[in-house]
Coordinates of C-alpha atoms in Angstrom, one line a residue:
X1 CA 205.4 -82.3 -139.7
X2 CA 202.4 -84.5 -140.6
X3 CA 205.0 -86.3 -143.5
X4 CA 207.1 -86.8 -140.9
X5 CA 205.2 -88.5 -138.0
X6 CA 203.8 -90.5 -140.6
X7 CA 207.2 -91.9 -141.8
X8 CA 208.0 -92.2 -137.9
X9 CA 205.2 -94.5 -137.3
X10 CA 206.7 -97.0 -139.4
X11 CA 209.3 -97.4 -136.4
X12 CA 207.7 -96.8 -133.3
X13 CA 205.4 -99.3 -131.4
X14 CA 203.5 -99.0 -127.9
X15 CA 205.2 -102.0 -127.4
X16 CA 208.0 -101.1 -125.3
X17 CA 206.9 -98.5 -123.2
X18 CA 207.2 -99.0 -119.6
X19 CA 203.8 -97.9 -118.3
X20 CA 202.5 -100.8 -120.4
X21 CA 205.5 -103.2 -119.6
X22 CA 204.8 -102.2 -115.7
X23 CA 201.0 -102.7 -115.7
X24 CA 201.6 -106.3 -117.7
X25 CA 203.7 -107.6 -114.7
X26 CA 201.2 -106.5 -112.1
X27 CA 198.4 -107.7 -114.1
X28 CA 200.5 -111.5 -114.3
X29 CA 201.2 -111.2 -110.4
X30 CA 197.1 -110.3 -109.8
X31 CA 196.4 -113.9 -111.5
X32 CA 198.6 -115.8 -109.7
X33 CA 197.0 -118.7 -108.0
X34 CA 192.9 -118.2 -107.2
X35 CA 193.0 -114.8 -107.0
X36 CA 193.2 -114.2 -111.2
X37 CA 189.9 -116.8 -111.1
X38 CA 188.5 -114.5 -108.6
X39 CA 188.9 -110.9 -110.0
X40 CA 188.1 -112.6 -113.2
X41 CA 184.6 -114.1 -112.1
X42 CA 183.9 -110.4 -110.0
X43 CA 184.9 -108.6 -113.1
X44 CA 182.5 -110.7 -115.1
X45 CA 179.7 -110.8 -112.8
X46 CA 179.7 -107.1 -112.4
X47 CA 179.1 -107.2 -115.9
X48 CA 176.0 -109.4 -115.9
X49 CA 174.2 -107.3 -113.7
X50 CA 174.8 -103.9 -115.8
X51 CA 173.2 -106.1 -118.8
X52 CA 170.9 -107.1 -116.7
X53 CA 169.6 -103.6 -114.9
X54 CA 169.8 -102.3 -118.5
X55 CA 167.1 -104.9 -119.6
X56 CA 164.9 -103.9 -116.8
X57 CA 165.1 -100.4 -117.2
X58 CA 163.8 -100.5 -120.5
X59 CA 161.1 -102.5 -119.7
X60 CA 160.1 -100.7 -116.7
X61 CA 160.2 -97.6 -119.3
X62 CA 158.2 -99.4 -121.7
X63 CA 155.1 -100.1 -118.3
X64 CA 155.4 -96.4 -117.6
X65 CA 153.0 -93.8 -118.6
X66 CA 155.6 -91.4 -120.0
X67 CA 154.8 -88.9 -122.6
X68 CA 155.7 -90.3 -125.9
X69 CA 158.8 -88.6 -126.7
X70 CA 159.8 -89.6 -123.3
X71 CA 159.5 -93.1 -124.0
X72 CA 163.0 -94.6 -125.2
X73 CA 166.2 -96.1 -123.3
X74 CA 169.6 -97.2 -124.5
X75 CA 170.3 -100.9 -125.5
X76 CA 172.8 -103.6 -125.1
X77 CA 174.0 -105.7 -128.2
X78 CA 173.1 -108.8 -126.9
X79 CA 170.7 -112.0 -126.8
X80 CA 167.1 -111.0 -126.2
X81 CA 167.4 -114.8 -125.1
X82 CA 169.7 -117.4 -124.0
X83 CA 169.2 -120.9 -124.1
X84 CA 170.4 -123.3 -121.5
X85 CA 169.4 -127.6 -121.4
X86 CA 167.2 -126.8 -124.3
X87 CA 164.6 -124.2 -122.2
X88 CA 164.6 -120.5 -123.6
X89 CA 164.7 -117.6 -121.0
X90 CA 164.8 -114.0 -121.4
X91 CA 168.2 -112.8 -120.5
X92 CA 167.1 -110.4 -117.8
X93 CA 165.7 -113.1 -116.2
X94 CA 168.6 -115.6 -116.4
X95 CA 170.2 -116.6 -113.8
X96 CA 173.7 -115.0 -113.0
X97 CA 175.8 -118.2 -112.5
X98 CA 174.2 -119.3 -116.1
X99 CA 175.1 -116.4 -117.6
X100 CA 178.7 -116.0 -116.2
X101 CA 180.0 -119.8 -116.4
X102 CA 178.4 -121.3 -119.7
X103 CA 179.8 -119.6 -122.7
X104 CA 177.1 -120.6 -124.9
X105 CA 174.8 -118.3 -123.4
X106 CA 177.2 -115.6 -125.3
X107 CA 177.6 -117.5 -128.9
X108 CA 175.9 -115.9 -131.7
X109 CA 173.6 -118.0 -132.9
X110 CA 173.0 -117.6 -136.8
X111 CA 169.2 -117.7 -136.7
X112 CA 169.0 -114.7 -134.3
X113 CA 168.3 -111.2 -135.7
X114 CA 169.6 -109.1 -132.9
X115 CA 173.6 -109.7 -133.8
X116 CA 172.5 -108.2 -137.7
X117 CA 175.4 -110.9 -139.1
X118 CA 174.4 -112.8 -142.1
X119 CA 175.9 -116.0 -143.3
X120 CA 177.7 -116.5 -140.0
X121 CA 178.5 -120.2 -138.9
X122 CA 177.2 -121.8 -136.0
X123 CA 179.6 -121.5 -133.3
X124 CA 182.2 -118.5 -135.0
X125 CA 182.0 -116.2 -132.3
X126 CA 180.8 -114.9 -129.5
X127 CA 180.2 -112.2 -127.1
X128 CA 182.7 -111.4 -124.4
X129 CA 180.6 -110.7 -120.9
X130 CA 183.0 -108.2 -119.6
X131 CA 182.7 -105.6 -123.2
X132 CA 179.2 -104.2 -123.3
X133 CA 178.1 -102.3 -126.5
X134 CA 175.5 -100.1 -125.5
X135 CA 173.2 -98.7 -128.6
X136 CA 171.7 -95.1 -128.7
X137 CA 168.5 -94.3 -130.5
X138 CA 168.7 -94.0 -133.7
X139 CA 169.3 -97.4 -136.3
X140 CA 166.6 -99.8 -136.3
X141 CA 167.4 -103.2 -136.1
X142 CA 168.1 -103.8 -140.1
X143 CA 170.1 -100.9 -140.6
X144 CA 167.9 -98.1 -141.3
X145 CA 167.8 -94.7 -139.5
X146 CA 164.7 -93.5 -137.7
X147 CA 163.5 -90.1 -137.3
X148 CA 165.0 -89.5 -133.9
X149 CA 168.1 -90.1 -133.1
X150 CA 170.9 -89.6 -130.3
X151 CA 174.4 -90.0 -131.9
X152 CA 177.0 -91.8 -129.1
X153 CA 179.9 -89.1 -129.5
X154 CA 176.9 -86.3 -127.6
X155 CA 176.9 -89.4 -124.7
X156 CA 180.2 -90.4 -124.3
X157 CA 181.7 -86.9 -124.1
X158 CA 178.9 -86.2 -121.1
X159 CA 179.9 -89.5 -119.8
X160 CA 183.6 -88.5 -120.1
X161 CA 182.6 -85.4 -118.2
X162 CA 181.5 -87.6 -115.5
X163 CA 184.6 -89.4 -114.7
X164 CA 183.7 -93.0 -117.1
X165 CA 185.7 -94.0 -119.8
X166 CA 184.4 -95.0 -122.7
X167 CA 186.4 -97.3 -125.2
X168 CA 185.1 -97.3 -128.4
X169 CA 182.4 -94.9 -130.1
X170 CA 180.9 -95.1 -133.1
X171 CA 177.8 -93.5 -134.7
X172 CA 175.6 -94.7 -132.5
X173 CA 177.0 -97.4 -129.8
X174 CA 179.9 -96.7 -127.7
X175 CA 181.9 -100.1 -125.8
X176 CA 182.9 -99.8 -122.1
X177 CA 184.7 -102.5 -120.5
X178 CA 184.4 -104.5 -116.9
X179 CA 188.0 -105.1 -116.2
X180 CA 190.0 -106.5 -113.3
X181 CA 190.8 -102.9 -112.2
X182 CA 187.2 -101.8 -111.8
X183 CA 185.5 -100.9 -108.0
X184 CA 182.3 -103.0 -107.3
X185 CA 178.9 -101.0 -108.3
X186 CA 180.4 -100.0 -111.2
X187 CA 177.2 -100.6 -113.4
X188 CA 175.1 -98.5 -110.9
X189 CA 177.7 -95.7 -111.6
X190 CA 177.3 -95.6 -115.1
X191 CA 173.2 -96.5 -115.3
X192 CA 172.5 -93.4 -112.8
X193 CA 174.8 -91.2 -115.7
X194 CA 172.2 -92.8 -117.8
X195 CA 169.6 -91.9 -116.3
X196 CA 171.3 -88.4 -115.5
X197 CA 171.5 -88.0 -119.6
X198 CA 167.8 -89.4 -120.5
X199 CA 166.4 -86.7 -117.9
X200 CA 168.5 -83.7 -119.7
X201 CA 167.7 -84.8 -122.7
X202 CA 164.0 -84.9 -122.0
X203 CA 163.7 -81.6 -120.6
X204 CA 166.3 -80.1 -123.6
X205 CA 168.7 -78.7 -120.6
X206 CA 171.0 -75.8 -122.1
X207 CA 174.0 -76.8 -123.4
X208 CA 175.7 -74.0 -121.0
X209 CA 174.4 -76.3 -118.2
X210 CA 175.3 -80.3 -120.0
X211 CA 178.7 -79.0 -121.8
X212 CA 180.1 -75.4 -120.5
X213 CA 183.3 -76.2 -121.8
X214 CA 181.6 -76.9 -125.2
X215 CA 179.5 -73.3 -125.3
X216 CA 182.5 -71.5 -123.7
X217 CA 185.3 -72.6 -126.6
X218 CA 182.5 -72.6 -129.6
X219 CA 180.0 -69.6 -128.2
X220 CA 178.7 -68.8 -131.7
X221 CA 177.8 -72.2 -132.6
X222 CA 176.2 -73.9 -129.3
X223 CA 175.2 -70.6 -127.2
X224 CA 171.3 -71.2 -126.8
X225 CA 170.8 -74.5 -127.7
X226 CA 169.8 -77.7 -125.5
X227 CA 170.5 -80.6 -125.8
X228 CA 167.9 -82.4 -127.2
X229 CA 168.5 -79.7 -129.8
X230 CA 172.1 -80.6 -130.9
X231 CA 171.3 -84.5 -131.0
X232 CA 168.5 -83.3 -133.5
X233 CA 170.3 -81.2 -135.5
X234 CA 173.4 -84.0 -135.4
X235 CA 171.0 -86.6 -135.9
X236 CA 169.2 -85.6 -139.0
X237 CA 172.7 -84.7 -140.6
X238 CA 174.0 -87.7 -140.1
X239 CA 170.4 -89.2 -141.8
X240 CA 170.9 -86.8 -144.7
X241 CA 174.2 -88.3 -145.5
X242 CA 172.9 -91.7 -145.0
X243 CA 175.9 -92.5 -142.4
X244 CA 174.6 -96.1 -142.2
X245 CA 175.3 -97.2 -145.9
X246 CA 177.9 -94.9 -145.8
X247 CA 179.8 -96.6 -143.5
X248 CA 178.5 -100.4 -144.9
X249 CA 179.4 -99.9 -148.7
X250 CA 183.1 -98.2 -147.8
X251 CA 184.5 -101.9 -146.8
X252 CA 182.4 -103.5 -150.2
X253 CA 184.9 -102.8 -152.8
X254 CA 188.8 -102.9 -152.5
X255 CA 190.3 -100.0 -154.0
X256 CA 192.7 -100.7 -157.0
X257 CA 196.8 -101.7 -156.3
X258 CA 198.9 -99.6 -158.0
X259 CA 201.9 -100.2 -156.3
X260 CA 203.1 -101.7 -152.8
X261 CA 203.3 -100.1 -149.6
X262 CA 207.0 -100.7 -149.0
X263 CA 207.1 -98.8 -152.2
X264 CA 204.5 -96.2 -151.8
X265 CA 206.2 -95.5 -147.9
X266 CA 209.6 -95.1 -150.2
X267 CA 208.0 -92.1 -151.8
X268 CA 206.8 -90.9 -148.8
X269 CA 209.9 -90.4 -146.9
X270 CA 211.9 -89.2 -150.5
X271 CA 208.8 -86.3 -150.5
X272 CA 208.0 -87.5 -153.8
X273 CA 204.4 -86.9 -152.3
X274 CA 201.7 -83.7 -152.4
X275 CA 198.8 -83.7 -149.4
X276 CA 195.7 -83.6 -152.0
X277 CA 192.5 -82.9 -151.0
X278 CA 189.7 -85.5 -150.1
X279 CA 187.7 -83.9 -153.0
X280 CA 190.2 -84.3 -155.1
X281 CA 192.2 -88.0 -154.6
X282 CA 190.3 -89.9 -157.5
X283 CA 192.6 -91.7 -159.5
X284 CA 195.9 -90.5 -157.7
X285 CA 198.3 -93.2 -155.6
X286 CA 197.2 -92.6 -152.4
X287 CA 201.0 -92.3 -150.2
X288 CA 199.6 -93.2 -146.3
X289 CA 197.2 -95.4 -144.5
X290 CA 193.4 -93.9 -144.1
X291 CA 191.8 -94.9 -141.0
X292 CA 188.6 -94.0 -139.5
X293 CA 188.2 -94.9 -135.7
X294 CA 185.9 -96.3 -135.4
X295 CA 186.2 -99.1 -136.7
X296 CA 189.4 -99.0 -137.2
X297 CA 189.7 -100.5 -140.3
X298 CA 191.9 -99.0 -143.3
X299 CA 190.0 -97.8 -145.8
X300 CA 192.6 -97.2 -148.4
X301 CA 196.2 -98.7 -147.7
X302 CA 199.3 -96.8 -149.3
X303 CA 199.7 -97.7 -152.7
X304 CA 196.2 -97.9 -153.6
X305 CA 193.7 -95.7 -155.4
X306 CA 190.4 -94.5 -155.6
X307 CA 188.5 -94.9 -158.7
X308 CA 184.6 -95.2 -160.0
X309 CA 183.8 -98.4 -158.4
X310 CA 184.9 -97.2 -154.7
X311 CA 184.0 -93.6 -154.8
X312 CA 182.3 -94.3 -151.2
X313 CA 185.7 -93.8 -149.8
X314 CA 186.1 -90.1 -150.8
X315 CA 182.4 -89.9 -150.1
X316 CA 182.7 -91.1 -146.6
X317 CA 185.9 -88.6 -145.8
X318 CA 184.0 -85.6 -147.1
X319 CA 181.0 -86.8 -145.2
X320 CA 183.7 -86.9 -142.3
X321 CA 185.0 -83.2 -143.1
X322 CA 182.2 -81.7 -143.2
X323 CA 180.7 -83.1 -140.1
X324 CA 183.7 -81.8 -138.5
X325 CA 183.1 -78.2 -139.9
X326 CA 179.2 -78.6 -138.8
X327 CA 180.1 -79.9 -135.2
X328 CA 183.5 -78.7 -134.0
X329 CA 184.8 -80.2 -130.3
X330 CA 183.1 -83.9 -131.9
X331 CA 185.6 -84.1 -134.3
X332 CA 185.9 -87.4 -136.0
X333 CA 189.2 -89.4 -135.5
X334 CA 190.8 -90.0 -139.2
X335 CA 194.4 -91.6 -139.3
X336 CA 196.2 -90.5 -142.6
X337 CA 194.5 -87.5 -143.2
X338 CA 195.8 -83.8 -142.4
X339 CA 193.3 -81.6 -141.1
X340 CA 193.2 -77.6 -142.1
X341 CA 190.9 -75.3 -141.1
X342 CA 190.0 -72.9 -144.3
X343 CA 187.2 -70.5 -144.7
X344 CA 186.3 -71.6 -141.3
X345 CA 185.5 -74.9 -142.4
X346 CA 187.5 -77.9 -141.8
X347 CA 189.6 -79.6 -144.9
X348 CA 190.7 -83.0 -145.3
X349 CA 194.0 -84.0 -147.1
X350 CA 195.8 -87.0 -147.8
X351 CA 199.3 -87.2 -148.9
X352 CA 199.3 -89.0 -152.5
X353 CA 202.2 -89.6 -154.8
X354 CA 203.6 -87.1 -156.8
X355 CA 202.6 -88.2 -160.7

């Protein structure tokens, strides 16, 4: 089954489905005229002011006289500062028709630490208003992990619960978007399920309570726990297997080319292939694409294999298995791999080609 919907990838797109198709020519009849420069502007201003509430929050948290393991709030990736005419301002305090028509207020500058790019060139890229990346406790600004931690797959899946959809979660950001098809007061939706999550978090509300779903599919493992408990118990896991260079030194080294895909996918859909086990694919042609979302990025392409110099790859997906074993319902999203449960413990394979 898995051999096959692999081979049947190769063919398929989301291209021509007619949801998709549908929703393009509404979207091309909504910016017809003024009205697209309209929705576009509301879309973008609504996004200001979540960045912006988001900046006073934390430092109205930060004037507070909360007890210290009280005292944190999430985070936007984004300019402490902007610049306009040559005058620096704090971005909270910028003003809103700044921020929303001069794109240079969104450029990532190369001498700023917040955007944690090195090398880049002045002017390369920039921010887009309307996607906020919102950081969780947990990595300090040059990469390391601190001794407290929220991981964004616990928030997103309470903020799921909640009605919002998130886009993109990693370790420990999440992206949500501010698009055309949003309601107005948006942001004030989805800073009160903030706030909602800081204050069960702070008092360590039962999990039967934050996820009943969660304690009512997997009683044995979450029964009796809060939830400050299981973003501990997540948290220092993911600081044992040191996620964060994990997930930096995967992308350092290509792995070596053995063959080409067209060839390696020939082997594939002649079952000259054997689904091997994470453990076990060094130095064997690996047969599929291996994808972790996030980011999205292949790790290994089909014809390619593992060897000494990029063991972080087999690393990473056994890092990956058994995170899934440790946490089951936050399962990690892994294109290419076949997932077994076994001892009740969860298994990665990958199909490689038969030698």
């Amino acid at each position: 089954h898995s051999r096959f919907n692999e081979a049947f990838m190769m063919f398929t797109s989301t291209s021509p489905q007619y949801m998709i198709i549908a929703s393009l020519d509404v979207a091309a009849r909504m910016m017809a005229g003024h009205s697209g420069k309209f929705l576009i502007e509301e879309a973008i201003e609504e996004a200001i002011v979540f960045r912006k509430k988001m900046v006073m929050v934390a430092e109205e948290i930060r004037a507070s006289l909360l007890p210290g393991e009280n005292y944190w709030w999430f985070t936007v990736w984004q300019p402490d500062c902007i610049v306009v005419q040559g005058t620096e301002t704090p971005l909270g305090e910028a003003d809103d028709l700044i921020l929303r028509n001069h794109t240079g207020c969104w450029l990532l500058d190369p001498g700023d630490p917040w955007h944690g790019f090195d090398g880049i060139e002045e002017g390369y890229a920039m921010l887009d208003p309307i996607k906020v990346t919102i950081l969780t406790p947990g990595i300090r600004p040059g990469g390391g992990m601190e001794d407290r931690g929220i991981p964004a797959g616990i928030v997103t899946k309470y903020l799921r619960k909640s009605g919002i959809v998130v886009e993109k979660t990693g370790y420990y950001s999440f992206l949500v978007l501010f698009t055309l098809g949003i309601t107005k007061g948006k942001s004030g939706t989805l800073l009160a399920e903030l706030f909602r999550f800081k204050a069960l978090y702070d008092k360590n509300s039962p999990l039967e309570e934050v996820f009943p779903d969660l304690v009512q599919r997997y009683p044995a493992r979450y029964s009796g726990r809060g939830l400050y408990d299981l973003c501990r118990e997540m948290h220092d896991h993911l600081k044992d297997i040191s996620i964060a260079d994990l997930a930096r030194e995967v992308y350092a080294a290509l792995p070596e080319s053995v063959m080409t895909p067209a060839e390696a996918y020939r082997h594939l859909v002649r079952g000259e292939v054997e689904a091997v086990p994470v453990s076990m694919i060094e130095g064997k042609t690996v047969a599929v694409m291996v994808v972790p979302y996030p980011p999205g990025i292949p790790v290994i392409m089909p014809g390619e294999r593992c060897g000494p110099a990029t063991c972080s790859i087999i690393d990473l997906l056994l890092s990956l298995q058994g995170f899934d074993t440790l946490f089951p319902g936050f399962e990690n999203e892994v294109h290419g791999v076949d997932v077994t449960g076994e001892d009740g413990r969860q298994v990665y394979s990958v199909y490689c080609v038969k030698e």
